[in-house]
Coordinates of C-alpha atoms in Angstrom, one line a residue:
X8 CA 43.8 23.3 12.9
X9 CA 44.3 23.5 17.0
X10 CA 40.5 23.2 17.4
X11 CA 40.3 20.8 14.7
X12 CA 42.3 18.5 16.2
X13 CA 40.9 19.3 20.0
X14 CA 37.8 17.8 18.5
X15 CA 39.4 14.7 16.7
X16 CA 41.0 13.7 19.8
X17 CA 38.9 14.6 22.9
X18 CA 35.5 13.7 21.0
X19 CA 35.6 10.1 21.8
X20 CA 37.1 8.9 25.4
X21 CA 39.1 6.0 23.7
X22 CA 41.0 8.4 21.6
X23 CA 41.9 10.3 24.7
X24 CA 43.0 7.2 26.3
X25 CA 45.2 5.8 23.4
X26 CA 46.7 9.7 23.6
X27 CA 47.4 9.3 26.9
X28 CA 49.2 5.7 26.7
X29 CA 51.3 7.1 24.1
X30 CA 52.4 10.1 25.7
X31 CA 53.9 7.5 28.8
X32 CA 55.3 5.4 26.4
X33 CA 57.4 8.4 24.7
X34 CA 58.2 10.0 27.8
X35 CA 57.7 7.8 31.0
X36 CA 58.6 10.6 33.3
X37 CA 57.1 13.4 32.3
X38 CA 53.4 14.4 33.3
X39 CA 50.6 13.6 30.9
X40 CA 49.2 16.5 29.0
X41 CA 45.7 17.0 27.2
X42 CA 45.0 19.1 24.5
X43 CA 43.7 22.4 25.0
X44 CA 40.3 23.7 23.5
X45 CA 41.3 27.1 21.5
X46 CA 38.6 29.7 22.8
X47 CA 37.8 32.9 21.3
X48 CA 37.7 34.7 24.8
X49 CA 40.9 33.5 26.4
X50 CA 43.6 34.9 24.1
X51 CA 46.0 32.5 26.2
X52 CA 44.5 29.6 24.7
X53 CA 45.9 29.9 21.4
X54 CA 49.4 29.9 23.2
X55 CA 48.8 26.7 25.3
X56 CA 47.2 24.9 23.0
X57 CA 50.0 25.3 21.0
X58 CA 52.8 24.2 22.9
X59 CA 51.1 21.5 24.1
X60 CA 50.8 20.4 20.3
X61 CA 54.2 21.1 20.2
X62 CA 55.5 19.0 23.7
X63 CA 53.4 15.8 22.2
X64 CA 53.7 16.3 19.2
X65 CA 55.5 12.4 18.8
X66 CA 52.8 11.1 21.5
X67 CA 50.4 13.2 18.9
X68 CA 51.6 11.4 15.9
X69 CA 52.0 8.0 17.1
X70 CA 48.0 8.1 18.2
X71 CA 46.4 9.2 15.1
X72 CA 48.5 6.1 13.3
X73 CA 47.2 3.8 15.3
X74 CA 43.4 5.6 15.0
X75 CA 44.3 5.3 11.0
X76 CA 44.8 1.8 11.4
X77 CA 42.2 1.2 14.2
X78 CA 39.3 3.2 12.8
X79 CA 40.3 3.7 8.9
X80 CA 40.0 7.5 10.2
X81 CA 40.7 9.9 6.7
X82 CA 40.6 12.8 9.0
X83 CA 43.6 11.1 11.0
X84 CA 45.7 10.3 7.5
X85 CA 45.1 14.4 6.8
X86 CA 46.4 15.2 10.5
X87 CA 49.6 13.4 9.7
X88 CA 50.2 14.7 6.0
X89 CA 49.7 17.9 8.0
X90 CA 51.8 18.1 11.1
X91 CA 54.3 16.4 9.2
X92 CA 55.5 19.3 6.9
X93 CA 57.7 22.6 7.1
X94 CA 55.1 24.6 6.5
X95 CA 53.6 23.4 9.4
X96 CA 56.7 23.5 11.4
X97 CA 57.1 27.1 10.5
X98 CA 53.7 28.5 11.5
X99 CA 54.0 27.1 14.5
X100 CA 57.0 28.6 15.7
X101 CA 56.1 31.6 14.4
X102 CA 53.2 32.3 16.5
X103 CA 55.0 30.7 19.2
X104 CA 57.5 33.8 18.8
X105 CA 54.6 36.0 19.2
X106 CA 52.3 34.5 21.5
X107 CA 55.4 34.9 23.7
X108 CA 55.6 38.3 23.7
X109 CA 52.3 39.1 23.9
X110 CA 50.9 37.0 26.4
X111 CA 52.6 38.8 29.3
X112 CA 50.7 42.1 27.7
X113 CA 47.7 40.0 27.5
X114 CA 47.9 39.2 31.2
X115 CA 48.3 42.3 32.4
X116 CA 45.7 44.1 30.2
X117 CA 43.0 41.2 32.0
X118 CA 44.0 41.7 35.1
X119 CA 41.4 43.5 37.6
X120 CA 43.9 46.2 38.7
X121 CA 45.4 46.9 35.8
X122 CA 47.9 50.4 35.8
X123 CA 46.7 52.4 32.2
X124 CA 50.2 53.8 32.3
X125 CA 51.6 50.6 32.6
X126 CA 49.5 48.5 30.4
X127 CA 50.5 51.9 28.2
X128 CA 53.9 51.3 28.1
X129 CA 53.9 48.2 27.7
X130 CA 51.8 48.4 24.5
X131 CA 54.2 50.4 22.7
X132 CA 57.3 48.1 24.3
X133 CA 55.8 44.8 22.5
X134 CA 54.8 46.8 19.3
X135 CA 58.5 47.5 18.9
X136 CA 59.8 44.4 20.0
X137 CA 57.4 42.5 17.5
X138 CA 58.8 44.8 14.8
X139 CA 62.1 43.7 15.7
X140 CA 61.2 40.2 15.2
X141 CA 61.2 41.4 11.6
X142 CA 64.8 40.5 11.7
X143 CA 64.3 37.1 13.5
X144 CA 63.8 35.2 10.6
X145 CA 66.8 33.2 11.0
X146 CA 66.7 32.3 14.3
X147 CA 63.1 30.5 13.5
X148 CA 64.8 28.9 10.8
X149 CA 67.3 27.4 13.0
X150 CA 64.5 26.3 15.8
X151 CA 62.7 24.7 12.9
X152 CA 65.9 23.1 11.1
X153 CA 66.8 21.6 15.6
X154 CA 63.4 20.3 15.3
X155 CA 63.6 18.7 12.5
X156 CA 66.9 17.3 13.4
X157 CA 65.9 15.3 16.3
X158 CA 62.8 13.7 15.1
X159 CA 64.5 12.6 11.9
X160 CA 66.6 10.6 14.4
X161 CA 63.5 8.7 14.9
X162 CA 62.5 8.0 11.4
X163 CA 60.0 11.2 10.9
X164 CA 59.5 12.5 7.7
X165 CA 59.0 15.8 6.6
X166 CA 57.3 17.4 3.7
X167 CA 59.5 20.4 2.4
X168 CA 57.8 23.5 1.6
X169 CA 56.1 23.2 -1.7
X170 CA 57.9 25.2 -4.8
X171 CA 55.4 27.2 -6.9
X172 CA 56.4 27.3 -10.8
X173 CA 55.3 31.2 -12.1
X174 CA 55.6 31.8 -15.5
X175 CA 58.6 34.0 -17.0
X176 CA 57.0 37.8 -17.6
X177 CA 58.4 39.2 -20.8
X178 CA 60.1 42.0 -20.3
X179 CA 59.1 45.1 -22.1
X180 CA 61.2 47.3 -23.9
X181 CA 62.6 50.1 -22.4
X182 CA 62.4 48.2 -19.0
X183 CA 64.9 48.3 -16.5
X184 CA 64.1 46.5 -13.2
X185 CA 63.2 42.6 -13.9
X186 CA 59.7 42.0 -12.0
X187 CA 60.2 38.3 -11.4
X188 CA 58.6 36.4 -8.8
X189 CA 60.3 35.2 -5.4
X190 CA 61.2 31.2 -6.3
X191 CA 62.6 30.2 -3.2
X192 CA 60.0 28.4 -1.1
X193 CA 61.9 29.5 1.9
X194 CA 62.0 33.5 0.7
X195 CA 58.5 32.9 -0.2
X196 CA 57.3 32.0 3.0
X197 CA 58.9 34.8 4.6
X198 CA 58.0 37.7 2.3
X199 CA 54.5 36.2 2.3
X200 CA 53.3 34.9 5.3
X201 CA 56.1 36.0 8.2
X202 CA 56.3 39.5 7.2
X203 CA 52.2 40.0 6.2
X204 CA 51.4 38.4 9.5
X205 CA 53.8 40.7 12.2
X206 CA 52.7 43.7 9.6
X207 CA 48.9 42.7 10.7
X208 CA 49.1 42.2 14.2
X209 CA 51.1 45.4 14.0
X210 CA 48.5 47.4 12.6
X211 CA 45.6 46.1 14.6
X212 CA 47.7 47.0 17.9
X213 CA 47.5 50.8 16.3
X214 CA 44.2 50.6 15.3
X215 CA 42.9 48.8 18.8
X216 CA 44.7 50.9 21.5
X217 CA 45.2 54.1 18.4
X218 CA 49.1 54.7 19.0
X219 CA 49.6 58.5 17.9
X220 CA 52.7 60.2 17.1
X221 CA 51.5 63.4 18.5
X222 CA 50.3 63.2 21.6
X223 CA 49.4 67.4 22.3
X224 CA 47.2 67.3 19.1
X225 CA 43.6 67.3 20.1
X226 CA 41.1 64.7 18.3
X227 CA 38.1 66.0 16.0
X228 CA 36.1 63.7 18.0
X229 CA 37.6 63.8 21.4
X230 CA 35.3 63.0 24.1
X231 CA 32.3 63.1 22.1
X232 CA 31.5 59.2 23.0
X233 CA 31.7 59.6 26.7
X234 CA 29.7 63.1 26.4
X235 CA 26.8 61.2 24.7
X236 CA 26.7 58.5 27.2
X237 CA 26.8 60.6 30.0
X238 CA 24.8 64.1 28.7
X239 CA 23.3 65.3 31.8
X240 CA 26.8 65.0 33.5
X241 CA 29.5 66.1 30.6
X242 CA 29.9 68.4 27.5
X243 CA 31.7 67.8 24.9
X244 CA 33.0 71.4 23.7
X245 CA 33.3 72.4 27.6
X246 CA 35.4 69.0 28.0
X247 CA 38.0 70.2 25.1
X248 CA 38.2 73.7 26.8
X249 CA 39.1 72.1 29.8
X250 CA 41.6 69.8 29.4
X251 CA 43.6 72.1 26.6
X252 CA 43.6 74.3 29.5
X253 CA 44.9 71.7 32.1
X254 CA 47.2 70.8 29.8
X255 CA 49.1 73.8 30.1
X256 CA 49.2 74.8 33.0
X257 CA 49.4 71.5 34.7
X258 CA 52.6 71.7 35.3
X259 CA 52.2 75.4 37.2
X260 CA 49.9 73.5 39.1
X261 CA 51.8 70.6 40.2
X262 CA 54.7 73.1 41.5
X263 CA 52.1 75.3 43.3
X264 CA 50.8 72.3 45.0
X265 CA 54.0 70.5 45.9
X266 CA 56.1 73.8 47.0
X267 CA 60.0 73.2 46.9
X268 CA 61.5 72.3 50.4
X269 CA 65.2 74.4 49.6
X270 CA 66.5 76.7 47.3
X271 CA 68.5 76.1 43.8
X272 CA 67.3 72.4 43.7
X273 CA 65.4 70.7 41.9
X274 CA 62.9 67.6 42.1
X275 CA 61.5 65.2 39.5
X276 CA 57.9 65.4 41.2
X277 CA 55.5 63.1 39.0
X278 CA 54.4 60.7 41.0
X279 CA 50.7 59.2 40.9
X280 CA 50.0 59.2 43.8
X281 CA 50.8 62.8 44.5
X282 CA 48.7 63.9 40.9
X283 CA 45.5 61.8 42.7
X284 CA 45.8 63.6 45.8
X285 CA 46.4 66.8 43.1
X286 CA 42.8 66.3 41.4
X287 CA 41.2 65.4 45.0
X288 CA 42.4 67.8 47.2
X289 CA 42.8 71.5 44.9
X290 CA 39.6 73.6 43.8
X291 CA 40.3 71.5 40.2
X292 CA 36.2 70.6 41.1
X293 CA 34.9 74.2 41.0
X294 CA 37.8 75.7 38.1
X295 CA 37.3 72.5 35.9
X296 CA 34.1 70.6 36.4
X297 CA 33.8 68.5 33.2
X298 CA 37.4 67.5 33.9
X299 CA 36.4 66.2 37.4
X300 CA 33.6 64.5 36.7
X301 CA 35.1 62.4 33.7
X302 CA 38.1 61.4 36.4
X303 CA 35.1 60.3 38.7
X304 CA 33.6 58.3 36.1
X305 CA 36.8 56.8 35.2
X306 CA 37.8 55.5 38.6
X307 CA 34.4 53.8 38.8
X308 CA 34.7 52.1 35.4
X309 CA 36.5 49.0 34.7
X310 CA 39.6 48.9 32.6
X311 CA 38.5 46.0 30.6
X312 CA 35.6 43.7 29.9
X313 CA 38.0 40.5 30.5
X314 CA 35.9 39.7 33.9
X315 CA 32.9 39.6 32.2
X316 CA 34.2 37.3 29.4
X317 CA 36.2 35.5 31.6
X318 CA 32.6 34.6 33.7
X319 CA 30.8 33.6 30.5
X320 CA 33.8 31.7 29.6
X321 CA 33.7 29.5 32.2
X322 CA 29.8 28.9 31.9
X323 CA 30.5 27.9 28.7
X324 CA 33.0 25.1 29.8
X325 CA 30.3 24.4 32.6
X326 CA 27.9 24.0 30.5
X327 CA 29.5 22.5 28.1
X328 CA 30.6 19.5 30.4
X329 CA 27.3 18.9 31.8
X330 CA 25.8 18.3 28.7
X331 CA 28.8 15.8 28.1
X332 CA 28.5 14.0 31.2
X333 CA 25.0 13.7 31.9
X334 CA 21.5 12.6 29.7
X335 CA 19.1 15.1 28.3
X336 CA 16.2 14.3 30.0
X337 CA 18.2 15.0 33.9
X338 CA 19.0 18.2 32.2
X339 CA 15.9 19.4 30.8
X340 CA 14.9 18.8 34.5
X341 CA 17.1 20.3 36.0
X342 CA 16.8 23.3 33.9
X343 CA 12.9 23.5 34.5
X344 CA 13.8 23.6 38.4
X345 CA 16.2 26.6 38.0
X346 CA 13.8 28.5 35.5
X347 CA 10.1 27.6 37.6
X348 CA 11.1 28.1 41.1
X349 CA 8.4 29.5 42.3
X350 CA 6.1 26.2 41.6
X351 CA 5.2 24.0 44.7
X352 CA 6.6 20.7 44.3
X353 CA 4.5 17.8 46.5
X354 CA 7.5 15.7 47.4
X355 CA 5.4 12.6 48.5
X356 CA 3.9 12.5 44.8
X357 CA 7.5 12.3 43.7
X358 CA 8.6 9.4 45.9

């Protein structure tokens, strides 16, 4: 509905414009805001376009009444049934509640220097924190409920969620438990749509980033990817020898290397940089070979492909806007330029 709405609006410059006189209208002091396009590579989008529904969301509904009037617009009369019901309300700030806790995770999974045993962490902090909004329910209610308050000062209307009538099951005989269906529209929406949606995103985290309980257990196919990208440089079997045997005695070798500076004391010595200089500076490249060739290849890969699709992102909006802004025959030239470079061009012929 986001990039429905995106394409309503911002498809026609006049739309945009009435939008825009609306928004001052409403809110003379605050700064004008346009809609945001909802992009499958820019997870932030979903978020921003959001709220910004949400911040004009009167400005919003007082332009596509005057396009209903205007143009006779059917897809504007739907907009307004639409944004103008719980249902609605509720979606919303139910993925607002989640786009806000994992936007900061998004961020920092993007960013070019990203820290695994951060980004780590922080995976399994907002996987527990979104099971905890499990037991937020109410809190949305009331955010919904404030919402609703305030605009109905303004003569909005809302549609309440819709009731669903389910026929009475008979029970059987011998039957204890009655099996009868959730009738509260409210319950409904909760058991049905809050709960399956958290549950999802939940499980997708596990599945993307595979959380395990036991971290010492070794994987049936551990390393076997890498191995068969990089064959003349890794084994697989020689890979699970080796780092079951770093493993344990890691932390032998991390007192060997850092020796204790007193007696009867102890240190907490796990530090990152110290394990770097740990791998680069012991005989770990002659004892374990496998192990220090996968840490070279790792330092040289990216963390992420988010440069790459932020890149082709952005030549999509370029692209995008050029073909808006200018006629197809200018392109079609211009693209013949960039593509035939190498062709002479006699310059006097084209004055």
């Amino acid at each position: 509905i986001l990039a429905k709405v995106y394409d309503f609006i911002c498809s026609s410059k006049n739309r945009v414009f009435v939008f825009e006189q609306n928004q001052k209208e409403r809110n003379p002091t605050w700064p004008v805001r346009s809609l945001k396009r909802v992009t499958t590579t820019r997870w932030s989008s979903h978020s921003t376009a959001l709220n910004t529904i949400l911040i004009t969301w009167e400005a919003l509904i007082d332009t596509l009444e005057d396009l209903h009037k205007s143009e006779s617009s059917s897809d504007a009369s739907t907009f307004i049934d639409y944004f103008q019901t719980e249902r609605f309300l509720y979606t919303c700030f139910v993925f607002k509640r989640i786009f806000g806790l994992l936007d900061p995770l998004s961020k920092i999974l993007q960013a070019i220097d990203t820290d695994l045993i951060i980004a780590s962490e922080m995976i399994i902090s907002k996987k527990n924190q979104l099971l905890k909004l499990r037991d937020e329910f109410d809190s949305i209610i009331f955010e919904v409920n404030e919402f609703i308050e305030v605009h109905s000062e303004e003569n909005f209307t809302f549609t309440p969620l819709s009731q669903k009538l389910h026929r009475k099951r008979k029970r059987m005989p011998g039957e204890q438990a009655s099996d009868e269906p959730t009738t509260d529209p409210l319950n409904n929406f909760k058991y049905h749509t809050f709960y399956i949606v958290i549950d999802i995103i939940s499980n997708e985290i596990d599945k993307k980033f595979e959380i395990k309980t036991n971290n010492h257990k070794m994987p049936n196919d551990a390393f076997e990817s890498i191995s068969l990208i990089y064959p003349n440089f890794l084994n697989a079997e020689l890979l699970k020898t080796e780092f079951m045997r770093l493993v344990n005695c890691f932390s032998d070798l991390e007192k060997t290397y850092h020796l204790p500076e007193s007696l009867h004391k102890t240190y907490l010595i796990s530090d990152d940089g110290d394990n770097n200089d740990l791998f680069t500076d012991s005989s770990i490249k002659d004892v374990l070979p496998n192990i220090y060739m996968l840490i070279k290849i790792g330092v040289a890969l990216p963390v992420s492909s988010a440069s790459t699709e932020r890149s082709f992102s952005e030549l999509k909006l370029i692209k995008t806007r050029l073909r808006s802004t200018m006629a197809e025959p200018r392109l079609e030239g211009l693209m013949r330029i960039a593509c035939k470079q190498d062709i002479s061009i006699d310059k006097e012929n084209m004055i």
